mmCIF file of C-alpha atoms in Angstrom:
data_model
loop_
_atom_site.group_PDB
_atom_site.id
_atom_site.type_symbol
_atom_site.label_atom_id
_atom_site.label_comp_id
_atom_site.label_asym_id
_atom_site.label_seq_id
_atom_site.Cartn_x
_atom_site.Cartn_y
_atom_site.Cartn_z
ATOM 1 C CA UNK A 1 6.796 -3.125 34.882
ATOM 2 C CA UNK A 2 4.201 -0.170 35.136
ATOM 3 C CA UNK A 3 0.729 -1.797 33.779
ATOM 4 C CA UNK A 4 -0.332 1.267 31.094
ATOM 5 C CA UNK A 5 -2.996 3.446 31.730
ATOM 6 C CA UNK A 6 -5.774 4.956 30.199
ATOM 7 C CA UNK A 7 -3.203 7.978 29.479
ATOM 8 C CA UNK A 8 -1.657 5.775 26.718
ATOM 9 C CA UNK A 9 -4.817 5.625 24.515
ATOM 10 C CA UNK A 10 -6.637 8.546 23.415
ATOM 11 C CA UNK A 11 -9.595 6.943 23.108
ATOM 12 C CA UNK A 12 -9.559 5.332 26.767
ATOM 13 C CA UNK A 13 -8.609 8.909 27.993
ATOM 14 C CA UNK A 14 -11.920 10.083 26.524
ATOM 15 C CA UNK A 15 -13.788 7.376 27.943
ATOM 16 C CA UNK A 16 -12.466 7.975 31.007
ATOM 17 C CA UNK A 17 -13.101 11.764 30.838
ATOM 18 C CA UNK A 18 -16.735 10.542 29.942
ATOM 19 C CA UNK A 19 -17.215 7.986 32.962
ATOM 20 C CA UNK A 20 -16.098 11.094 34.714
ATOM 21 C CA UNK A 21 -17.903 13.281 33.843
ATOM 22 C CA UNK A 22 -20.923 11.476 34.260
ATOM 23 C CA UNK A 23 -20.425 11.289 37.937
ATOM 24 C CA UNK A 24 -20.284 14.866 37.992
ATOM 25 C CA UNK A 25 -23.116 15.950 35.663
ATOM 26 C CA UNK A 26 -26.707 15.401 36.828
ATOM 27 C CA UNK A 27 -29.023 14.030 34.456
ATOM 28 C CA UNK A 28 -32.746 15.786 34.408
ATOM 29 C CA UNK A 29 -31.800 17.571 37.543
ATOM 30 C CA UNK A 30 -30.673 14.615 39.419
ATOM 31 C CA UNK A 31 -27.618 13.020 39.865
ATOM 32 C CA UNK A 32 -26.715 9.279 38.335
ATOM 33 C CA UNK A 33 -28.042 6.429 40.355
ATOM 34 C CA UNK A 34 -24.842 4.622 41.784
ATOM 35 C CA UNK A 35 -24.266 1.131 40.128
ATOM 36 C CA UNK A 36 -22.166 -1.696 39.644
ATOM 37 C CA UNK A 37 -21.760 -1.455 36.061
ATOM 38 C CA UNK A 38 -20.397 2.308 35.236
ATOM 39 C CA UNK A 39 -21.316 1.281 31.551
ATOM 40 C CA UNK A 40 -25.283 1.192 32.784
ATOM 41 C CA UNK A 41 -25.586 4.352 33.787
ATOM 42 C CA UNK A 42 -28.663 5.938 32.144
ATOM 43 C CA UNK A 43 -27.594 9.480 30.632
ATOM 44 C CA UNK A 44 -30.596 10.487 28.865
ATOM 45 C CA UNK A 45 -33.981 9.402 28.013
ATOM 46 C CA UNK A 46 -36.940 9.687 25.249
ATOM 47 C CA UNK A 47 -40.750 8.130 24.961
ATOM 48 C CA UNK A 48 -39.142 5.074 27.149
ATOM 49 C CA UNK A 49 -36.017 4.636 25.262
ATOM 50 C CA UNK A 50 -32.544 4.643 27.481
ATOM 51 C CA UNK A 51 -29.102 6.012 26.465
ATOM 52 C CA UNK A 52 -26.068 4.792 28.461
ATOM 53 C CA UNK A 53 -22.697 5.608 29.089
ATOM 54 C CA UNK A 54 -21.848 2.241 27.489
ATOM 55 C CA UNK A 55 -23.911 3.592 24.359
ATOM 56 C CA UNK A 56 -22.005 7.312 24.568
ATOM 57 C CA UNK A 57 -18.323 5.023 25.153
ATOM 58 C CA UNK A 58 -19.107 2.370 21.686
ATOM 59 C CA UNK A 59 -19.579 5.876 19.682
ATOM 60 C CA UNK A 60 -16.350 7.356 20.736
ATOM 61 C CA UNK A 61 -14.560 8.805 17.760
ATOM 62 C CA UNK A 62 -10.605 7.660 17.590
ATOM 63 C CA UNK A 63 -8.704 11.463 18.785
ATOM 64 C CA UNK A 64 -11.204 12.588 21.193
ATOM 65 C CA UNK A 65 -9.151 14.558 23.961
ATOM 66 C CA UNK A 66 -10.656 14.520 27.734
ATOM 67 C CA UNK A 67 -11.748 18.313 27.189
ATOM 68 C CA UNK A 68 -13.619 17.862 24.078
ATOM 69 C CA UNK A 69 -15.376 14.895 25.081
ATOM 70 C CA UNK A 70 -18.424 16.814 27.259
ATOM 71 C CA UNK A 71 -19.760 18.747 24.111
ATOM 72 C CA UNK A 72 -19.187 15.779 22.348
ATOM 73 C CA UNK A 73 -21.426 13.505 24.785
ATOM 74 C CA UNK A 74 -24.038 16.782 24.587
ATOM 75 C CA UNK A 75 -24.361 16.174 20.666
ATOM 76 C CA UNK A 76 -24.235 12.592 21.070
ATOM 77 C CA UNK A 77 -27.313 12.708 22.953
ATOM 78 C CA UNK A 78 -29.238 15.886 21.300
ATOM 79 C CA UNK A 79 -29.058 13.758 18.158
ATOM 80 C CA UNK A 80 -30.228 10.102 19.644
ATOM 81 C CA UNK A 81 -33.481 12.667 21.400
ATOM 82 C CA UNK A 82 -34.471 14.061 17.885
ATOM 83 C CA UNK A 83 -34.257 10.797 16.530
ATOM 84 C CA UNK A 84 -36.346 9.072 18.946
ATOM 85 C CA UNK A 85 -38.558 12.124 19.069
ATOM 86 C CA UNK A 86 -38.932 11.414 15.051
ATOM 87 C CA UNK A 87 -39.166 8.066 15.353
ATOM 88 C CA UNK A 88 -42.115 8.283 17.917
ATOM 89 C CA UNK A 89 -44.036 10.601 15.580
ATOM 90 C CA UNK A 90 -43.656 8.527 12.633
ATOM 91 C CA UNK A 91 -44.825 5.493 14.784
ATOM 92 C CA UNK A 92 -48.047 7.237 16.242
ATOM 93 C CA UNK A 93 -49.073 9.718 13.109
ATOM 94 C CA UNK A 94 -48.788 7.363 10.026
ATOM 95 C CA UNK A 95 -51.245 4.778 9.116
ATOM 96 C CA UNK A 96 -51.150 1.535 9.875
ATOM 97 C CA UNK A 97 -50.778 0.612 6.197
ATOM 98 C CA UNK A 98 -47.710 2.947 6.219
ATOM 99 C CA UNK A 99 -45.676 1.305 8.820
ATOM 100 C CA UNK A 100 -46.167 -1.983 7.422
ATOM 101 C CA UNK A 101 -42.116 -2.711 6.054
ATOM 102 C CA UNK A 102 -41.867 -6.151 6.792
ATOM 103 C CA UNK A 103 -41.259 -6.944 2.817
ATOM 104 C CA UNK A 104 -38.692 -4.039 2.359
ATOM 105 C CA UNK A 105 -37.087 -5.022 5.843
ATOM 106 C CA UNK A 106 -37.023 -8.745 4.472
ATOM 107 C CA UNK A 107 -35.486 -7.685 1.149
ATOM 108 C CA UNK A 108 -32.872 -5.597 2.629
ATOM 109 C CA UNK A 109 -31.828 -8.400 4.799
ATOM 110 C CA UNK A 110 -31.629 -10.797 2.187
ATOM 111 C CA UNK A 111 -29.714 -8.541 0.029
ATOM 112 C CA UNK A 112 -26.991 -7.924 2.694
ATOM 113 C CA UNK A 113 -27.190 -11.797 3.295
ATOM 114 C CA UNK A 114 -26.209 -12.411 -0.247
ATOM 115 C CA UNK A 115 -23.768 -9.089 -1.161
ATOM 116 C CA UNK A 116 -21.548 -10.886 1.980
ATOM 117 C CA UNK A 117 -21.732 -14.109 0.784
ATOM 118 C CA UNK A 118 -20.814 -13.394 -2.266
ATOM 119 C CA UNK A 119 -17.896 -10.954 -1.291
ATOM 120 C CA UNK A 120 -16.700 -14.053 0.869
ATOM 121 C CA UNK A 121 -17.119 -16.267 -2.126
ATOM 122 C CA UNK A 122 -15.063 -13.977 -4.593
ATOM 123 C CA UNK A 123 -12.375 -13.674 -1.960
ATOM 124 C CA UNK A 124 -11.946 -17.159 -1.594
ATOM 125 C CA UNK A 125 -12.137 -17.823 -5.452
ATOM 126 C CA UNK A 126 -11.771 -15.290 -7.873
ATOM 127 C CA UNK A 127 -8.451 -15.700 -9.564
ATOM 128 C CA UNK A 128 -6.789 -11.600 -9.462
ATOM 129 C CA UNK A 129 -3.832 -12.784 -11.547
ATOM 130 C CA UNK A 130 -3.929 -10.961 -15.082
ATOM 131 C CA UNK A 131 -1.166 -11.640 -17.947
ATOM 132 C CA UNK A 132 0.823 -9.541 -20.156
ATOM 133 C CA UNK A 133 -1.071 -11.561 -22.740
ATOM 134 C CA UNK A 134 -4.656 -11.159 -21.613
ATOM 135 C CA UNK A 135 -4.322 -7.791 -21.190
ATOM 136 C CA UNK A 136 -2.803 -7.247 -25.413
ATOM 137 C CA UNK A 137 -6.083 -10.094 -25.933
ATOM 138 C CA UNK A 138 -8.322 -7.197 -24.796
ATOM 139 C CA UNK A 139 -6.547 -4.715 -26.277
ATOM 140 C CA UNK A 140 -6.906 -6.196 -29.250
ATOM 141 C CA UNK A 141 -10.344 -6.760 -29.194
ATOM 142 C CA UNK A 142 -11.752 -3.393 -27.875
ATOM 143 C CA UNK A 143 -9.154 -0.867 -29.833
ATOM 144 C CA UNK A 144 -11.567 1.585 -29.852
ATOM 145 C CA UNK A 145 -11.827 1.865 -26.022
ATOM 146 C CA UNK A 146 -7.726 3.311 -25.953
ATOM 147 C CA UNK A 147 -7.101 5.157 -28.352
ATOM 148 C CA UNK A 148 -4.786 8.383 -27.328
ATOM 149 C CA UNK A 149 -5.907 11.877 -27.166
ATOM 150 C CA UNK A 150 -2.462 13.113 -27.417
ATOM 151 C CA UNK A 151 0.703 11.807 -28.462
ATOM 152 C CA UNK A 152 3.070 9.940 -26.980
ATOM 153 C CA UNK A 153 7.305 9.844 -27.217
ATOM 154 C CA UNK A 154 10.230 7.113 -26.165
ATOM 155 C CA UNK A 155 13.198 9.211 -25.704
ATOM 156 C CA UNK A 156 16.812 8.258 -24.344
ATOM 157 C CA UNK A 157 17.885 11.373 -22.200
ATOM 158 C CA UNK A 158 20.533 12.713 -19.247
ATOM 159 C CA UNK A 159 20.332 15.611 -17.546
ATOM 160 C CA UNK A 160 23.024 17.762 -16.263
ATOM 161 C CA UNK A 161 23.577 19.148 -13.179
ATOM 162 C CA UNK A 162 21.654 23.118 -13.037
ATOM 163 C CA UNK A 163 24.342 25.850 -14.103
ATOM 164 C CA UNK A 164 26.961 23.047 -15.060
ATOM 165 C CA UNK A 165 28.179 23.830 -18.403
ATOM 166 C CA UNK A 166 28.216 21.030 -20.944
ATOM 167 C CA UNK A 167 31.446 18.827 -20.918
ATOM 168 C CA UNK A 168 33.826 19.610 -23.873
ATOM 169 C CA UNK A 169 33.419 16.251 -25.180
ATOM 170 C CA UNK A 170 29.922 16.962 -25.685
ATOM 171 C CA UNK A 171 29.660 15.459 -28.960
ATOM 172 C CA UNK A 172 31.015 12.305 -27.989
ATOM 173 C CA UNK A 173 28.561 12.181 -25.541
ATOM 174 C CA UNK A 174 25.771 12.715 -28.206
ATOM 175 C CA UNK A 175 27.305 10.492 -30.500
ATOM 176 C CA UNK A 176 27.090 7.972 -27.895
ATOM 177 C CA UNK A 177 23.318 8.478 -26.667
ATOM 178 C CA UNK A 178 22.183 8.242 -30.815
ATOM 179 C CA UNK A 179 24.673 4.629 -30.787
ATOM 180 C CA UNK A 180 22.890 1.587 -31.213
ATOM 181 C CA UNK A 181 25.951 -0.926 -30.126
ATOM 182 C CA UNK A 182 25.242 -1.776 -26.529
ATOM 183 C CA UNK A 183 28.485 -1.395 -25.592
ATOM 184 C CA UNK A 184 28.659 2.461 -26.197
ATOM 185 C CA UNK A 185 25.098 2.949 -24.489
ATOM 186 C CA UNK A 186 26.716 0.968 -21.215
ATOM 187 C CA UNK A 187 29.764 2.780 -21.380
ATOM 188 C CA UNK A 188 27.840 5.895 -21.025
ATOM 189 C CA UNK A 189 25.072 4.656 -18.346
ATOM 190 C CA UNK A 190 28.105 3.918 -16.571
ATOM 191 C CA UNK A 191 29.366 7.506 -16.914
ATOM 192 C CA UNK A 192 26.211 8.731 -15.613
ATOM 193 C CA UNK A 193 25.702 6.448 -12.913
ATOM 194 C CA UNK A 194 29.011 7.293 -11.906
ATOM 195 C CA UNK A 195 28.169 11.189 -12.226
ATOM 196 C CA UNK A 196 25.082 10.571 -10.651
ATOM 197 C CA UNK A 197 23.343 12.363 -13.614
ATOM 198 C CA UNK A 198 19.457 11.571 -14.179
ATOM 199 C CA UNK A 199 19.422 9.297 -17.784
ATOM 200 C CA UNK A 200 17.520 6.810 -19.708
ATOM 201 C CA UNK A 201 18.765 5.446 -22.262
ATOM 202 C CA UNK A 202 16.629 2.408 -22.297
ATOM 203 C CA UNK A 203 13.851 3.956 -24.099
ATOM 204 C CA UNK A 204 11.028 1.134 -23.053
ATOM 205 C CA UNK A 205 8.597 4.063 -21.497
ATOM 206 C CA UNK A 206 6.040 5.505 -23.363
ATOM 207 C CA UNK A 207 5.795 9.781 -22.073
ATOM 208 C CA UNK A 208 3.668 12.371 -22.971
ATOM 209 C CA UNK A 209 5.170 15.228 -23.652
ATOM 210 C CA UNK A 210 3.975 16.827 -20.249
ATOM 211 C CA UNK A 211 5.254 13.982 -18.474
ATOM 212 C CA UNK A 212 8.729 13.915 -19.785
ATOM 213 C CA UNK A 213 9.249 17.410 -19.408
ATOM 214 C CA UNK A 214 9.023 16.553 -15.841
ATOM 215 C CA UNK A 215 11.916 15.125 -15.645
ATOM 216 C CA UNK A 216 13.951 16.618 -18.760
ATOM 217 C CA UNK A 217 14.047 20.476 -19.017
ATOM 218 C CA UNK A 218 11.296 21.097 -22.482
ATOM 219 C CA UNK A 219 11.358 24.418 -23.212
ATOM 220 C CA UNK A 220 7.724 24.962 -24.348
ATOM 221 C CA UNK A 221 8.622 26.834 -27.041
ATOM 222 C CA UNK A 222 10.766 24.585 -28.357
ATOM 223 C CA UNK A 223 8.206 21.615 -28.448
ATOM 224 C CA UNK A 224 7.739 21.630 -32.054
ATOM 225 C CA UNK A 225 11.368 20.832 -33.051
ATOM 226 C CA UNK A 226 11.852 18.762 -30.541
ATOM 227 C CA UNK A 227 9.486 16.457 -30.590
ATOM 228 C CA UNK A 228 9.706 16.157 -34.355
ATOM 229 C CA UNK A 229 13.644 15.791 -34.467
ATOM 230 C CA UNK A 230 15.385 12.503 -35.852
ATOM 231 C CA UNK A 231 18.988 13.816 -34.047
ATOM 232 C CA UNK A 232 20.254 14.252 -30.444
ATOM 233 C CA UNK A 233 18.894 17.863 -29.218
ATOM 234 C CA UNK A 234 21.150 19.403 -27.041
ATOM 235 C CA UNK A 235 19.251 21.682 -24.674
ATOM 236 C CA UNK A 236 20.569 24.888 -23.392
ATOM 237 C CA UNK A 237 17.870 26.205 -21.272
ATOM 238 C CA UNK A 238 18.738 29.982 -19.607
ATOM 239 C CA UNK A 239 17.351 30.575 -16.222
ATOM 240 C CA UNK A 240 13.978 32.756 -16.355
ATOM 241 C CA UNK A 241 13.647 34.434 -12.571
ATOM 242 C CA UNK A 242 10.506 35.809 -13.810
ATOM 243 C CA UNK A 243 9.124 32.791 -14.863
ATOM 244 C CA UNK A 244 10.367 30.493 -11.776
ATOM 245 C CA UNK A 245 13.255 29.013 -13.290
ATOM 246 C CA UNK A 246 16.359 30.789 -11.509
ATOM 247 C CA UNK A 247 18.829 28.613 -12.678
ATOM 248 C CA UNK A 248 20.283 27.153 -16.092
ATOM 249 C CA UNK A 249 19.235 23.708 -17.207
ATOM 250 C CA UNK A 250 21.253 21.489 -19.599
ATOM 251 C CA UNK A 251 20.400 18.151 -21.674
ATOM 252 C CA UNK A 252 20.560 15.773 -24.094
ATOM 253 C CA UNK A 253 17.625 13.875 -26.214
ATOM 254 C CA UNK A 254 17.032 11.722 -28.158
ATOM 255 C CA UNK A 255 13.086 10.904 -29.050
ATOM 256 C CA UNK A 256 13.451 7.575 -30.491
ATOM 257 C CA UNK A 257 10.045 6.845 -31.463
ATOM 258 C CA UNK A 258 6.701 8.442 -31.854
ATOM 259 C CA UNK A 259 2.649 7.491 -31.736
ATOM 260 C CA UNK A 260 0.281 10.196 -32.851
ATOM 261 C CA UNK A 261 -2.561 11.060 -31.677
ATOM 262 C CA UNK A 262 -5.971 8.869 -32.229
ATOM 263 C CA UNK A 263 -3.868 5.519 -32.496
ATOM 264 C CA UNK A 264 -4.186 3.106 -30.275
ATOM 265 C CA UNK A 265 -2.255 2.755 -26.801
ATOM 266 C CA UNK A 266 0.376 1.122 -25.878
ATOM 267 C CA UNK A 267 -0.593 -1.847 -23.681
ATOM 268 C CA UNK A 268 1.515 -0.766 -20.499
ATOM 269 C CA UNK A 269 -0.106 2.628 -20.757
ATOM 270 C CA UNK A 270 -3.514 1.288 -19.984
ATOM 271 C CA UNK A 271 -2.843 -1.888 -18.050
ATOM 272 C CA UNK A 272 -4.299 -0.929 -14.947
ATOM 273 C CA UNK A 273 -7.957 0.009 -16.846
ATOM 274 C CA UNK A 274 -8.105 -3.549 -18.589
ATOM 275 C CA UNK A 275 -7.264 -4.988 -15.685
ATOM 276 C CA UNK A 276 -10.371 -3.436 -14.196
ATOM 277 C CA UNK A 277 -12.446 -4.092 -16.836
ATOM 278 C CA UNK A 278 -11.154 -7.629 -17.423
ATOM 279 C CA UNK A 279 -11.752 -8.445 -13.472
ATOM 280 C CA UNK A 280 -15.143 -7.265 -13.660
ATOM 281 C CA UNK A 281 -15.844 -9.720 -16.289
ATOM 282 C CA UNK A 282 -14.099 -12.108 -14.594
ATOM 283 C CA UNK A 283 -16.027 -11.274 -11.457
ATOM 284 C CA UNK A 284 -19.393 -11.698 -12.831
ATOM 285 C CA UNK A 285 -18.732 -14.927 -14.234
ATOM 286 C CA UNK A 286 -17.601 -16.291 -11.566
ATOM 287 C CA UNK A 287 -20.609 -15.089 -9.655
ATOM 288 C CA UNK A 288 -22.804 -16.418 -12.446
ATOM 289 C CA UNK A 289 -21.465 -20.327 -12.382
ATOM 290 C CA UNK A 290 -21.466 -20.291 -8.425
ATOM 291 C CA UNK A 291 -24.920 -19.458 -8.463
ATOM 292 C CA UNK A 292 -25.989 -21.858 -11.246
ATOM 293 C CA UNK A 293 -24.325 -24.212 -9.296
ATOM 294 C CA UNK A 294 -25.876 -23.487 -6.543
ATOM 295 C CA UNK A 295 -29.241 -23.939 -7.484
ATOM 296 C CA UNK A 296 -28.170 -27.203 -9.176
ATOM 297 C CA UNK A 297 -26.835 -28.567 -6.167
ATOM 298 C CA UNK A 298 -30.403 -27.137 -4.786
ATOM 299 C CA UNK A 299 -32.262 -29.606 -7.081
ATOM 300 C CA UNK A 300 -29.663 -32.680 -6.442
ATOM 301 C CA UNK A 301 -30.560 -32.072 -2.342
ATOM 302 C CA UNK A 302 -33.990 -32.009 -2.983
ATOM 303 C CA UNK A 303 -33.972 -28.278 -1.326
ATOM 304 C CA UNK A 304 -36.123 -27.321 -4.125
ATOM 305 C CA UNK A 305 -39.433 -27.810 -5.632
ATOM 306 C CA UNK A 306 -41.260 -26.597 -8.267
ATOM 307 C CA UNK A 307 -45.393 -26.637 -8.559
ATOM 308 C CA UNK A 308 -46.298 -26.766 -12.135
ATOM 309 C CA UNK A 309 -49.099 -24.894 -12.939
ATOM 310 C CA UNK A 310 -52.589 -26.065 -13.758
ATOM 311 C CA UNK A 311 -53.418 -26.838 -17.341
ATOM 312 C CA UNK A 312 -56.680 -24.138 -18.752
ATOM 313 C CA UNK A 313 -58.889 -25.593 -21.346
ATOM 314 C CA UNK A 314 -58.463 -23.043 -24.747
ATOM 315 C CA UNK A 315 -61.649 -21.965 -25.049
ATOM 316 C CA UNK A 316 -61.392 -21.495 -28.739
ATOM 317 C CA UNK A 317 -60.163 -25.284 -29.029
ATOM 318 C CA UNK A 318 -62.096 -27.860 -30.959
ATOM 319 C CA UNK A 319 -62.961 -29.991 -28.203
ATOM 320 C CA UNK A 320 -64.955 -27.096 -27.038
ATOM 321 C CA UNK A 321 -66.787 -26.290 -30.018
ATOM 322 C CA UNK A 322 -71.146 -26.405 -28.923
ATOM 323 C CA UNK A 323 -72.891 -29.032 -31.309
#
């Protein structure tokens, strides 16, 4: 078996092309010093500072081809000279009392100290799992938060095929869709299964009106009646070249029931915001009791102490008072 090459990874290719290059290129007029290490080879300097080719190859971006990769290695290294140049200025020009960032260096370490502690800690216990019930519970006590800005429609629907005229038991078939007996709706799921026609006559989603035009031809200027209608509406769309729709569309639908604007939304419809919500609160609390705990278990170690401070005399006291 052929051991793979660099050739099979892009991104060894490019290192490759760079350890290459780097024998070929001569840094500051001269050429490379040899060495053991390829890696250690010195490509470019500033106020003392060393860039290697083990610096250039860590920085490699995933794609790089071999041709690309010497004016990639030039930017590499005008950008690490300006900011050492920078760096030098701001570490010989500023005053001492300026450079002094031992307390913001400290804070910043201790904040990324406890941001991955606590990511670890939430990954190990915060529980992700959210009910159907918790999410109504929250529904139910922020209604305000979800109420809709437009309306929204179940509907039982099939579509037929485009430029298929309707069957000629057309009626049966919209006597069937407005049935309530179970059998007649599977009987004519079958049908359309069978037909491989686009229905649902299940009528659990919640659409807007936009939304289930996307998947039932809605005339637009038909909206009103339609969306207002108690009966099966049998659509007979006509093809519109001119207005991108070359071919004719036929349907039938049924909008079963209706929620108007400025009520409040269905649960499914806004599942996935309560859940965000309702992790967040469940992520801070979490956070809360593991650090109370913390600090308890602090106190039971004896990893903590506390000075109290020393008691002042009121000077308007009594005791005080000048005979």
């Amino acid at each position: 078996m052929r051991r793979p090459g660099p050739e099979s990874n892009p991104r060894a290719l490019a290192g490759w092309a760079l350890l290459g290059l780097i024998g070929l290129w001569g840094w500051s007029g001269c050429k490379a010093p040899e060495t053991a290490d390829p890696g250690a080879v010195v490509v470019a300097t500033a106020y003392g500072d060393a860039l290697t080719v083990a610096n250039l190859l860590a920085e490699v971006p995933p794609g790089l081809t071999a041709r690309d990769s010497a004016g990639w290695a030039d930017r590499v290294i005008a950008d690490w000279q300006q900011r050492r140049t920078l760096v030098h200025l701001a570490k010989t020009e500023l005053p001492e009392m300026e450079l002094d960032f031992e307390r913001e260096v400290a804070k910043y370490r201790e904040t990324l100290y406890l941001h991955a502690y606590e990511d670890r800690y939430l990954r190990d216990h915060l529980d992700t799992a959210i009910s159907v019930a918790e999410l109504q519970a929250f529904l139910d006590e922020q209604p305000d938060l979800f109420r809709l800005v437009e309306p929204l429609y179940r509907a039982r629907w099939m579509v037929f095929p485009d430029e298929a005229a309707f069957p000629r038991d057309i009626r049966g078939l919209q006597k069937q869709l407005a049935s309530k007996d179970p059998e007649e709706l599977s009987s004519l799921a079958s049908r359309c299964a069978d037909a491989g026609l686009p229905f649902d006559l299940d009528a659990e989603r919640w659409w807007t009106w936009e939304e289930l035009g996307s998947v039932v031809p809605l005339d637009p200027r038909k909206a009103a009646r339609q969306q207002s209608s108690r009966r099966v509406t049998k659509i007979d769309w006509p093809a519109d070249t001119a207005a991108g729709r070359p071919l004719d569309q036929r349907a039938l639908l049924l909008v079963t029931e209706r929620l108007a604007s400025g009520t409040v939304s269905p649960v499914e419809r806004v599942a996935d915001r309560i859940s965000e919500l309702l992790l967040h609160r469940r992520r801070n609390r979490t956070l809360a009791n593991m650090r109370q705990q913390a600090v308890q278990a602090a106190w039971a170690e004896d990893a903590l102490s506390k000075t109290a401070p020393a008691s002042t005399t009121d000077p308007n006291s009594a005791s005080n008072d000048t005979p």
